[in-house]
Structures are given as C-alpha cells and as structure tokens.
Amino acid sequence: MKRSMPTTANRPARLDIEQMRLITKVARLHYIHGERQAEIAEKMGVSQASVSRFLTLAQEYEIVRTIVVPPEGLYPDLEEGLEEAYGLDSAYVVDISAHEEGVAQILGVAAARCLSSEFKGGPVLGVTSWSTTLREMAKAMEPRSGTGIKKVVEMLGDLGSPLLQHEAALATLQIAKALDAEAVFLRTPGVMPNPELLKVALGDVHIQTALRLLGEVDIAFVGVGPADFHGPLEEGDNFFSAEQLAAVRAAGAVGQLHQRFINAQGLPVDTELDKLVVSITLEQLRHVRRKIAVAGGAAKYTALAAALAGKWIDVLVTDVNTANFLMKHASRGT
Amino acid sequence: MKRSMPTTANRPARLDIEQMRLITKVARLHYIHGERQAEIAEKMGVSQASVSRFLTLAQEYEIVRTIVVPPEGLYPDLEEGLEEAYGLDSAYVVDISAHEEGVAQILGVAAARCLSSEFKGGPVLGVTSWSTTLREMAKAMEPRSGTGIKKVVEMLGDLGSPLLQHEAALATLQIAKALDAEAVFLRTPGVMPNPELLKVALGDVHIQTALRLLGEVDIAFVGVGPADFHGPLEEGDNFFSAEQLAAVRAAGAVGQLHQRFINAQGLPVDTELDKLVVSITLEQLRHVRRKIAVAGGAAKYTALAAALAGKWIDVLVTDVNTANFLMKHASRGT
DNA sequence: ACATAAAATGAATTATTATGCAAGTTTGAA
DNA sequence: TTCAAACTTGCATAATAATTCATTTTATGT
C-alpha cells in the first residue's frame, strides 16, 4: 500500500491463469481476511517480498480496488431540501471539496455505495454505460447477490469513439456481474445519420430483444446531459451535428435524457432528431418505477433542473455545488 | 492496513460531521492520491500517528472499502466455501463453460496444473488410472522433480474393456515418469465374479506386492463415483452386475471409493460385494495422509457429497456446477 | 471555579511492508 | 549445446505505518 498507489492503469499484458489464481488468493487473504504478508508468505511457501509483489500486481490488474466513499448525510439540509423541493424519494449529496479532476469518479463511487439500498425492486435494471459516471460506478461496485435483479439492459446505443464503446460494454458487464444478472447489450450506434439507417438497425434480432426489454425496465440509471456536445463526445462520433443541436435548442431544448430532448419545464421537445436515436423513449421512461440519476458539474446544471422539473428523477446523487444550484433554482422558480 | 483489519463491523456511534469530512479527505489523499501519512500529516498540521488513526477510522466507518474482484473464471469464494464447509485442506474450482461432456478432460488438465503444489508429503502415491479424469491428468502432467515421491501404485484393479486397461497402465506409467518414480501395477480384474477367483489372484507375487504397498500410501488420488454403472463401464466389464448394484443401493449405498461402497453419511456399506473387489480398502484409505479427489459432473454429485461427509477427501478439484451443488448441499445438511 | 475522568495528541518505539541487489532460472538465439 | 539477456526470487534493509505511553486538552460533575 505504498508508492505504487497512483495506480495509473498500466496495461500489463494478460497473465497466466495460474498466476491470476495465486494473485487473487493472496489478495483475498490480505484484504478480506486481514492476514499479514508474512503469514501469507509462510502459508504459501514464498517470501514476504513475493507476497508484497503479488499485492502490487493485484492493484495493477485491478483485482483489488480501493475506493473512498464520502459518507452520506454530510449535507442533511441540502439532501432534505432537494427531496422536498423536487419530490424525490431520496437525494445524496457528496462533498467534492477541491475541484477534483473528476466529478464523475467521485459521484460514481458514491453512487455505488449509496445505491446498495436502492438496488431492489425489480428484475430489469437499465443503464447507460457510456457515461463516465456510470463507468466509474461499475468499477467500484462490490459483488452482491440477492438483489432480485435478473437483467441489466443498456438503454442507449453507442456514442463516442470505438474505444469508448468497448469500455461501455465492459461496464455493463461489470454491473451485471456484480449483481449476478444477465447483461443485455444494445450494440448499435446511438444516433443514426438518417431514419433509414435506424430502420436497418432495428432489423437485428439482438437489438429488438434489447429494445423490447426497455419497456419493462424497473430501475433505470437515467442519463442526464445538456442539449449539446459534452463529455467525451464530438461531432461525428455517432452523434448529432452542431446544426442539429442548435436547432433543438432553438426549439426550446435545454437538456436530454438518453438523447431525448426536454425543455426547461421538463417536457419533451419533439423533433425529427427523435427518429435518429436508439434509446429508451421518454414514454417508456415514464413507466420506470425508480429513476436514478447520478450527475453533477456545472455543465449539467440546467439539464438537471429541467429533468427534475419534469419529474424524471426519483433518486438523485450529486455534488454539493450542483445541489446548491438546484436549491437556488427551485426557490426562484417556485 | 494492519491489525484492525478483520473489520469486525464495529458500530461506532455516529461521528461529528466535520470529523467525517476530515476523515474522508485524509482517506482520499492517501488512497487515491497515494500520499504518505507523513506528507498528509504535515499538510494538515497533525502528527503521522493521527493520520494513521484517521485511516483506521475510515476503515471502520467503511469510508474506504477494499474490494477484491476475482478475474473471469476464478471462484475463490467457492473454493474457500468448500474448504470451510467440508474441512478440506484445499479446493480448486475450475470454470467449465457449458460443455458438460468434457468435464473429465478439463478437470484432468486443471488438476495437473493445480496440484503441482500438492505433490509433496510422502514416498508412495496411489492412483486409479482407469478413471477418465486421471488419464487426462496424466497426459497433461509436466515432468517435475524433487517431489519425494518414489512409487506410484495403482489402487484398483482393471475395470472396463481391455483397451481401457491398456490406457490405464499407460497413464500410471506417465504419472510415474513425470514424477520420476517407480510404477507399481495392479494388473488383475478389479471386480471378480466370485470370492474364489479373488483368492487365486492374490496368489500372484506382483499383486501381493502392490496390495502390500496399499497399506503405505501417503498421497492418494481417490476415485469417487456413483453406486452404479458410470463412465465407460458396462455390465460384464470386470464389473458388478445390475442386480448387485441394485442390492448395495438398497443397502443404502449412494457412492463408492474404488468400488468400496459408502452411504450418504460417508460410512462404509459392508456387503458381500466387498469380497469381490481388488482395491485399497476403506480401512487402508483412512490412513492415507492426503486424499485428493478430482471429480465433477452431475452423475457424481451425490457420491461426492457422501465422500466429503465421510471425510474421505482432503483436496478437491471440481467444476463450478458441482461446487455450487456441494455448497447448497452443505448448507442444507448442516 | 476545581477536580477528575475521558478523550485526544504526538514523540518514540515497534511492526509491517516495499525495494535494491545479487544469485538463480528460464528463454531465445546462434 | 552454449551464452547472454530477461525474468524471478529471496535476503537484507530501507521506508512506511501502527501502537505504546506519557502528556495535554476537553468534558463533566460538584
């Protein structure tokens, strides 16, 4: 637990399965059973130095992950205020003290923790794995069973670079694995260049299966964002053009849920663009019992306010600053 | 990261909010940014000791969590569970994606790899080479020296077709060679039609040598199977008749070790059939220091459970499905 | 305000973990 | 096969973290 800490994701080549077994075993003995390296070394017939090295490897391979979760209840006033103001089931506000590089990371981790209690309620969980926050959450999720969740389905097609798509798939899988559920992918571009291509995509059996499942989602991780480029997205990445985005904004859109646009009151903004998107529809989303949003950061202020106004969110995990903004907004608006 | 590890869910009373923030900050600095306790101490104007204490608190309050995520295809939790539930020295669970057919092959290969560390402890190794699993293991074994094993002795006479007998002999030889030891064969039918023939067989000098050695076996590859025809065996192949098998089952037998029958509790089922078998006796087996079983597949579920209940196994190599069955069985039974 | 118990703190000490280095192994090329 | 480069491994030791204990601070009852 020392200098190697920055754990910058080295990408060490794949390793022998036996090696993996060994590393995992050592990691469990140390981190779960709390045995000292010396004990483990003796038990396994190697030197303490080797055990130390195994543990380092375990970090590099992300077999062990250390996460820091801001405790909940740090901002009871804000949390209660949000719940009250927007009729939420619950709100979690996390401390994001210094302008940390990644709001997403912290929120993701916080979400993983907060939501253990929220993960009950139905057999189908919807996710949007391309969101950074969600991917961080996936990494930080602890394997847990007995949640009653049977399927984890992606609610939005691919956006962004192919690399991102791969990571998204991985995240979906991780979540599914952690919940001991089946992963259902939506491996198709999330935004099509024209309606015809969307029709083609809908011909695929897997796509159909996934889309059908979107009508039965019980719990959803709602993806909230501005009606604009944001995060890792750029023009051309399976995404809208600058003109298209300008057009929907002109039509009143201030944000979107899975690329379905909404105005400041949270009402759907119907445009042609809607026919280009492969994702859960607002209609379908309305029927989801528990809609969870994990989002924060200045870029999302307005979109979040709109989503909340439209009652698209039941559970919110966000950071202090965003929470403050939302509270001000609520008092002004009401 | 030391003695407090067992993380016995202390339930320390709620703590000051400011305190919580402090702890979280320290935890982040340490675990995410990788700063040493001394650095943090200086930065925050407290002693290193205090930082250490903060981190301990962070553990207790579960503000930091360390999770161990086993790589795909590894089941350390099942392994530990089995060891715990059945008092095993060690358990190896291998991933056997779908294809139930090749259980033997996969297990055999896995066993050859896993058991390199288990091959120590005494000069006499007992095997039952007619088992498919064991033959696969033999094929996959890599030469290794310095195991201390001097003799490899067959613990059960021939079963099955002559072709099978040949393969069995070959397997025994391969294992002996790989361990740089002497092979001791038991080339006689494993199940005699009547007690007299068994007496005749015992007249043979080689047989006598082998049988004498069975009293000195230090490590044994226990052969576990159902009290029935199984694998490549059919009526007439140096084997019991359907009636005989029905009879022992009626007497309570649910499985057998080298054709010595046991009931669901793992206790010997004494019958006349015992006098027809040329193999290590349960009495002798009881004195074997290290009893290794490599077995899996639905056909052996019950027999394995019985063998484990009777403490006939010290080391188990099996597949995920069987492991899961055994865990369920254990929790139900206890 | 005073005394006393409890909690917090840091210096020094002890325990644990990480790592430089040399010796032993494996791998690969000739 | 033979040699050398690339890896591994364990030992000794440096680096880091936990704990003890004496001291100070805080809380609480009188």
Tab-separated table of C-alpha atoms in Angstrom, chain B residues 18-329:
chain	number	residue	atom	x	y	z
B	18	GLU	CA	-16.629	17.787	10.422
B	19	GLN	CA	-14.795	14.750	11.627
B	20	MET	CA	-16.297	12.766	8.816
B	21	ARG	CA	-15.159	15.288	6.280
B	22	LEU	CA	-11.689	15.253	7.697
B	23	ILE	CA	-11.521	11.501	7.582
B	24	THR	CA	-12.759	11.438	4.047
B	25	LYS	CA	-10.218	13.985	2.984
B	26	VAL	CA	-7.385	12.077	4.551
B	27	ALA	CA	-8.596	8.861	3.020
B	28	ARG	CA	-8.704	10.416	-0.403
B	29	LEU	CA	-5.262	11.899	-0.092
B	30	HIS	CA	-3.886	8.579	0.960
B	31	TYR	CA	-5.732	6.045	-1.117
B	32	ILE	CA	-6.473	7.993	-4.249
B	33	HIS	CA	-3.578	10.387	-4.496
B	34	GLY	CA	-1.159	7.990	-2.895
B	35	GLU	CA	0.383	10.390	-0.428
B	36	ARG	CA	2.175	9.022	2.584
B	37	GLN	CA	0.822	9.501	6.024
B	38	ALA	CA	3.743	11.738	6.893
B	39	GLU	CA	3.047	14.037	3.952
B	40	ILE	CA	-0.592	14.274	4.800
B	41	ALA	CA	0.279	14.872	8.432
B	42	GLU	CA	2.453	17.803	7.559
B	43	LYS	CA	-0.020	19.249	5.115
B	44	MET	CA	-2.769	19.129	7.679
B	45	GLY	CA	-0.677	20.061	10.662
B	46	VAL	CA	-1.144	16.912	12.723
B	47	SER	CA	1.085	14.021	13.591
B	48	GLN	CA	1.571	10.963	11.452
B	49	ALA	CA	0.025	8.994	14.252
B	50	SER	CA	-3.188	10.902	13.900
B	51	VAL	CA	-3.302	10.308	10.204
B	52	SER	CA	-2.900	6.622	10.845
B	53	ARG	CA	-5.789	6.793	13.252
B	54	PHE	CA	-7.938	8.670	10.809
B	55	LEU	CA	-7.334	5.992	8.257
B	56	THR	CA	-8.270	3.333	10.734
B	57	LEU	CA	-11.492	5.180	11.376
B	58	ALA	CA	-12.073	5.439	7.668
B	59	GLN	CA	-11.953	1.654	7.542
B	60	GLU	CA	-14.277	1.243	10.450
B	61	TYR	CA	-16.806	3.621	9.012
B	62	GLU	CA	-16.452	1.992	5.655
B	63	ILE	CA	-15.481	5.246	4.077
B	64	VAL	CA	-12.761	3.306	2.378
B	65	ARG	CA	-13.521	-0.116	1.114
B	66	THR	CA	-11.203	-2.529	-0.498
B	67	ILE	CA	-12.882	-4.949	-2.800
B	68	VAL	CA	-11.358	-7.976	-4.430
B	69	VAL	CA	-12.731	-8.824	-7.826
B	70	PRO	CA	-11.715	-12.273	-8.967
B	71	PRO	CA	-10.799	-12.421	-12.650
B	72	GLU	CA	-13.140	-14.197	-15.018
B	73	GLY	CA	-13.172	-17.922	-14.461
B	74	LEU	CA	-11.848	-17.953	-10.930
B	75	TYR	CA	-14.005	-18.788	-7.937
B	76	PRO	CA	-12.000	-18.196	-4.815
B	77	ASP	CA	-15.147	-17.666	-2.810
B	78	LEU	CA	-16.480	-21.076	-3.744
B	79	GLU	CA	-13.116	-22.606	-3.016
B	80	GLU	CA	-12.966	-21.078	0.412
B	81	GLY	CA	-16.547	-22.044	1.000
B	82	LEU	CA	-15.871	-25.671	0.203
B	83	GLU	CA	-12.770	-25.747	2.341
B	84	GLU	CA	-14.745	-24.321	5.195
B	85	ALA	CA	-17.871	-26.406	4.777
B	86	TYR	CA	-16.154	-29.748	4.431
B	87	GLY	CA	-12.922	-29.183	6.293
B	88	LEU	CA	-10.759	-29.561	3.230
B	89	ASP	CA	-7.121	-28.655	3.092
B	90	SER	CA	-7.760	-27.034	-0.228
B	91	ALA	CA	-10.292	-26.884	-3.001
B	92	TYR	CA	-9.859	-25.944	-6.636
B	93	VAL	CA	-12.857	-24.867	-8.642
B	94	VAL	CA	-12.450	-24.626	-12.387
B	95	ASP	CA	-14.612	-22.909	-14.898
B	96	ILE	CA	-16.259	-25.357	-17.214
B	97	SER	CA	-18.139	-23.208	-19.655
B	98	ALA	CA	-21.198	-25.128	-20.703
B	99	HIS	CA	-19.834	-28.308	-22.268
B	100	GLU	CA	-20.670	-30.848	-19.627
B	101	GLU	CA	-19.271	-33.564	-21.835
B	102	GLY	CA	-15.664	-32.674	-21.384
B	103	VAL	CA	-15.691	-32.416	-17.625
B	104	ALA	CA	-13.104	-35.113	-17.274
B	105	GLN	CA	-10.725	-33.612	-19.747
B	106	ILE	CA	-10.885	-30.158	-18.325
B	107	LEU	CA	-10.690	-31.324	-14.753
B	108	GLY	CA	-7.747	-33.516	-15.575
B	109	VAL	CA	-5.799	-30.697	-17.104
B	110	ALA	CA	-6.736	-28.389	-14.302
B	111	ALA	CA	-5.688	-30.951	-11.753
B	112	ALA	CA	-2.314	-31.408	-13.363
B	113	ARG	CA	-1.727	-27.696	-13.057
B	114	CYS	CA	-3.241	-27.078	-9.672
B	115	LEU	CA	-1.677	-29.957	-7.896
B	116	SER	CA	1.938	-29.248	-8.505
B	117	SER	CA	1.983	-27.873	-5.018
B	118	GLU	CA	0.097	-30.798	-3.525
B	119	PHE	CA	2.508	-33.443	-4.644
B	120	LYS	CA	4.623	-33.381	-1.552
B	121	GLY	CA	4.471	-35.396	1.565
B	122	GLY	CA	5.461	-38.961	1.080
B	123	PRO	CA	7.133	-41.621	-0.938
B	124	VAL	CA	4.060	-43.553	-2.084
B	125	LEU	CA	1.389	-42.131	-4.395
B	126	GLY	CA	-1.775	-44.094	-5.074
B	127	VAL	CA	-3.757	-43.697	-8.282
B	128	THR	CA	-6.743	-45.219	-10.014
B	129	SER	CA	-5.768	-44.984	-13.597
B	130	TRP	CA	-8.892	-46.288	-15.162
B	131	SER	CA	-10.722	-43.097	-14.373
B	132	THR	CA	-11.017	-40.836	-17.370
B	133	THR	CA	-10.162	-37.789	-15.326
B	134	LEU	CA	-6.984	-39.315	-14.083
B	135	ARG	CA	-5.889	-40.363	-17.508
B	136	GLU	CA	-6.373	-36.830	-18.754
B	137	MET	CA	-4.380	-35.593	-15.859
B	138	ALA	CA	-1.599	-37.993	-16.649
B	139	LYS	CA	-1.451	-36.687	-20.184
B	140	ALA	CA	-1.249	-33.128	-19.032
B	141	MET	CA	1.337	-33.634	-16.323
B	142	GLU	CA	4.640	-31.982	-16.785
B	143	PRO	CA	7.771	-33.618	-15.506
B	144	ARG	CA	8.751	-32.320	-12.152
B	145	SER	CA	11.433	-33.488	-9.815
B	146	GLY	CA	12.097	-33.248	-6.137
B	147	THR	CA	8.623	-34.295	-5.084
B	148	GLY	CA	9.890	-37.006	-2.814
B	149	ILE	CA	7.578	-39.496	-4.451
B	150	LYS	CA	9.274	-42.833	-5.031
B	151	LYS	CA	6.461	-45.148	-6.057
B	152	VAL	CA	3.237	-44.735	-7.925
B	153	VAL	CA	0.884	-47.605	-7.168
B	154	GLU	CA	-2.465	-48.445	-8.696
B	155	MET	CA	-5.170	-48.694	-6.079
B	156	LEU	CA	-7.811	-50.555	-8.081
B	157	GLY	CA	-7.671	-53.447	-10.492
B	158	ASP	CA	-8.808	-53.300	-14.060
B	159	LEU	CA	-12.313	-52.319	-14.963
B	160	GLY	CA	-13.760	-51.984	-18.401
B	161	SER	CA	-12.546	-53.185	-21.740
B	162	PRO	CA	-9.065	-54.458	-22.425
B	163	LEU	CA	-8.367	-51.307	-24.369
B	164	LEU	CA	-9.156	-49.327	-21.284
B	165	GLN	CA	-6.791	-51.477	-19.277
B	166	HIS	CA	-4.015	-50.654	-21.622
B	167	GLU	CA	-4.700	-46.976	-21.344
B	168	ALA	CA	-4.813	-47.218	-17.597
B	169	ALA	CA	-1.421	-48.840	-17.482
B	170	LEU	CA	-0.091	-46.171	-19.738
B	171	ALA	CA	-1.466	-43.430	-17.545
B	172	THR	CA	0.096	-44.923	-14.442
B	173	LEU	CA	3.379	-45.085	-16.250
B	174	GLN	CA	3.095	-41.487	-17.423
B	175	ILE	CA	2.455	-40.245	-13.948
B	176	ALA	CA	5.325	-42.252	-12.534
B	177	LYS	CA	7.605	-40.948	-15.210
B	178	ALA	CA	6.577	-37.376	-14.719
B	179	LEU	CA	7.339	-37.685	-11.026
B	180	ASP	CA	10.493	-39.664	-11.627
B	181	ALA	CA	9.144	-42.563	-9.594
B	182	GLU	CA	8.648	-46.292	-9.949
B	183	ALA	CA	5.286	-47.528	-11.255
B	184	VAL	CA	3.657	-50.405	-9.412
B	185	PHE	CA	0.803	-52.002	-11.325
B	186	LEU	CA	-2.219	-53.922	-10.191
B	187	ARG	CA	-2.871	-55.896	-13.350
B	188	THR	CA	-5.792	-58.039	-12.340
B	189	PRO	CA	-9.520	-57.639	-12.690
B	190	GLY	CA	-10.824	-55.051	-10.257
B	191	VAL	CA	-14.064	-56.865	-9.651
B	192	MET	CA	-14.089	-60.683	-9.546
B	193	PRO	CA	-17.111	-62.779	-10.371
B	194	ASN	CA	-16.715	-64.745	-7.131
B	195	PRO	CA	-14.561	-64.781	-3.967
B	196	GLU	CA	-12.614	-67.840	-5.027
B	197	LEU	CA	-11.179	-66.175	-8.091
B	198	LEU	CA	-10.058	-63.332	-5.914
B	199	LYS	CA	-8.113	-65.778	-3.759
B	200	VAL	CA	-6.427	-67.100	-6.837
B	201	ALA	CA	-5.458	-63.675	-7.958
B	202	LEU	CA	-3.957	-62.953	-4.587
B	203	GLY	CA	-1.503	-65.742	-5.202
B	204	ASP	CA	0.358	-63.685	-7.713
B	205	VAL	CA	3.538	-62.146	-6.423
B	206	HIS	CA	3.123	-58.834	-8.201
B	207	ILE	CA	-0.373	-58.491	-6.913
B	208	GLN	CA	0.806	-59.172	-3.413
B	209	THR	CA	3.496	-56.552	-3.710
B	210	ALA	CA	1.046	-53.972	-4.939
B	211	LEU	CA	-1.518	-54.758	-2.276
B	212	ARG	CA	1.070	-54.614	0.450
B	213	LEU	CA	2.053	-51.169	-0.788
B	214	LEU	CA	-1.549	-50.005	-0.461
B	215	GLY	CA	-1.060	-50.022	3.281
B	216	GLU	CA	1.670	-47.444	2.927
B	217	VAL	CA	0.105	-44.965	0.563
B	218	ASP	CA	0.838	-41.404	1.601
B	219	ILE	CA	-0.971	-39.491	-1.113
B	220	ALA	CA	-3.931	-40.925	-2.974
B	221	PHE	CA	-5.996	-39.861	-5.905
B	222	VAL	CA	-9.289	-41.040	-4.575
B	223	GLY	CA	-11.679	-42.353	-7.192
B	224	VAL	CA	-15.219	-41.233	-6.397
B	225	GLY	CA	-18.233	-42.452	-8.301
B	226	PRO	CA	-21.901	-43.326	-8.025
B	227	ALA	CA	-23.053	-46.754	-6.859
B	228	ASP	CA	-23.942	-47.647	-10.392
B	229	PHE	CA	-22.615	-48.113	-13.882
B	230	HIS	CA	-20.920	-44.949	-14.948
B	231	GLY	CA	-18.443	-43.612	-17.387
B	232	PRO	CA	-17.209	-46.223	-19.805
B	233	LEU	CA	-18.321	-49.160	-17.687
B	234	GLU	CA	-20.907	-51.680	-18.671
B	235	GLU	CA	-22.118	-54.955	-17.286
B	236	GLY	CA	-19.562	-57.707	-17.728
B	237	ASP	CA	-16.533	-55.406	-17.957
B	238	ASN	CA	-14.887	-56.779	-14.864
B	239	PHE	CA	-17.696	-55.126	-13.081
B	240	PHE	CA	-20.712	-55.729	-10.949
B	241	SER	CA	-23.997	-56.866	-12.368
B	242	ALA	CA	-27.034	-54.650	-12.384
B	243	GLU	CA	-28.544	-56.796	-9.640
B	244	GLN	CA	-25.531	-56.498	-7.413
B	245	LEU	CA	-25.545	-52.744	-7.770
B	246	ALA	CA	-29.248	-52.578	-7.071
B	247	ALA	CA	-28.622	-54.587	-3.933
B	248	VAL	CA	-25.973	-52.284	-2.491
B	249	ARG	CA	-28.075	-49.294	-3.287
B	250	ALA	CA	-30.912	-50.931	-1.415
B	251	ALA	CA	-28.469	-51.313	1.469
B	252	GLY	CA	-28.002	-47.545	1.473
B	253	ALA	CA	-25.017	-47.055	-0.811
B	254	VAL	CA	-25.027	-43.786	-2.729
B	255	GLY	CA	-21.456	-43.862	-3.948
B	256	GLN	CA	-18.152	-45.666	-3.852
B	257	LEU	CA	-14.464	-45.096	-3.477
B	258	HIS	CA	-12.556	-47.548	-5.629
B	259	GLN	CA	-15.680	-49.686	-5.631
B	260	ARG	CA	-15.896	-49.696	-1.845
B	261	PHE	CA	-19.403	-48.510	-1.157
B	262	ILE	CA	-20.450	-45.732	1.195
B	263	ASN	CA	-23.789	-44.356	2.297
B	264	ALA	CA	-24.986	-40.770	2.324
B	265	GLN	CA	-23.139	-40.064	5.561
B	266	GLY	CA	-19.953	-41.396	4.065
B	267	LEU	CA	-19.942	-44.520	6.228
B	268	PRO	CA	-18.891	-47.864	4.738
B	269	VAL	CA	-21.689	-50.121	3.495
B	270	ASP	CA	-20.451	-53.623	4.181
B	271	THR	CA	-21.740	-56.224	1.780
B	272	GLU	CA	-20.629	-59.408	0.163
B	273	LEU	CA	-19.500	-57.388	-2.829
B	274	ASP	CA	-16.609	-56.151	-0.792
B	275	LYS	CA	-15.052	-59.587	-1.068
B	276	LEU	CA	-15.022	-59.389	-4.857
B	277	VAL	CA	-13.051	-56.184	-5.198
B	278	VAL	CA	-9.329	-55.815	-5.643
B	279	SER	CA	-8.595	-52.304	-4.441
B	280	ILE	CA	-7.440	-50.297	-1.497
B	281	THR	CA	-9.817	-50.862	1.419
B	282	LEU	CA	-11.564	-48.045	3.203
B	283	GLU	CA	-9.624	-49.052	6.275
B	284	GLN	CA	-6.377	-48.519	4.411
B	285	LEU	CA	-7.626	-45.359	2.786
B	286	ARG	CA	-8.375	-43.908	6.193
B	287	HIS	CA	-4.676	-43.922	6.944
B	288	VAL	CA	-3.698	-42.035	3.807
B	289	ARG	CA	-2.387	-38.637	4.801
B	290	ARG	CA	-3.510	-36.710	1.777
B	291	LYS	CA	-6.568	-37.818	-0.140
B	292	ILE	CA	-7.095	-35.968	-3.378
B	293	ALA	CA	-10.278	-36.183	-5.422
B	294	VAL	CA	-10.605	-34.874	-8.925
B	295	ALA	CA	-14.216	-35.207	-9.903
B	296	GLY	CA	-17.212	-33.367	-11.177
B	297	GLY	CA	-20.338	-33.632	-13.250
B	298	ALA	CA	-23.928	-34.234	-12.288
B	299	ALA	CA	-23.519	-38.014	-12.153
B	300	LYS	CA	-21.183	-37.685	-9.203
B	301	TYR	CA	-22.959	-35.017	-7.152
B	302	THR	CA	-24.390	-37.366	-4.566
B	303	ALA	CA	-21.375	-39.605	-4.357
B	304	LEU	CA	-19.103	-36.634	-3.855
B	305	ALA	CA	-21.290	-35.200	-1.167
B	306	ALA	CA	-21.165	-38.534	0.619
B	307	ALA	CA	-17.413	-38.860	0.279
B	308	LEU	CA	-16.971	-35.357	1.651
B	309	ALA	CA	-19.359	-36.006	4.507
B	310	GLY	CA	-17.304	-39.055	5.455
B	311	LYS	CA	-14.083	-37.011	5.398
B	312	TRP	CA	-12.645	-39.162	2.671
B	313	ILE	CA	-11.237	-36.161	0.845
B	314	ASP	CA	-8.594	-33.617	1.800
B	315	VAL	CA	-8.128	-31.884	-1.520
B	316	LEU	CA	-10.860	-31.453	-4.079
B	317	VAL	CA	-10.656	-30.396	-7.691
B	318	THR	CA	-14.044	-29.879	-9.246
B	319	ASP	CA	-16.093	-27.731	-11.591
B	320	VAL	CA	-18.256	-24.711	-10.815
B	321	ASN	CA	-21.547	-26.506	-11.056
B	322	THR	CA	-20.534	-29.319	-8.791
B	323	ALA	CA	-19.047	-26.812	-6.382
B	324	ASN	CA	-22.310	-24.942	-6.270
B	325	PHE	CA	-24.234	-28.122	-5.666
B	326	LEU	CA	-21.920	-29.104	-2.870
B	327	MET	CA	-22.256	-25.728	-1.230
B	328	LYS	CA	-26.006	-25.885	-1.333
B	329	HIS	CA	-25.929	-29.429	-0.042
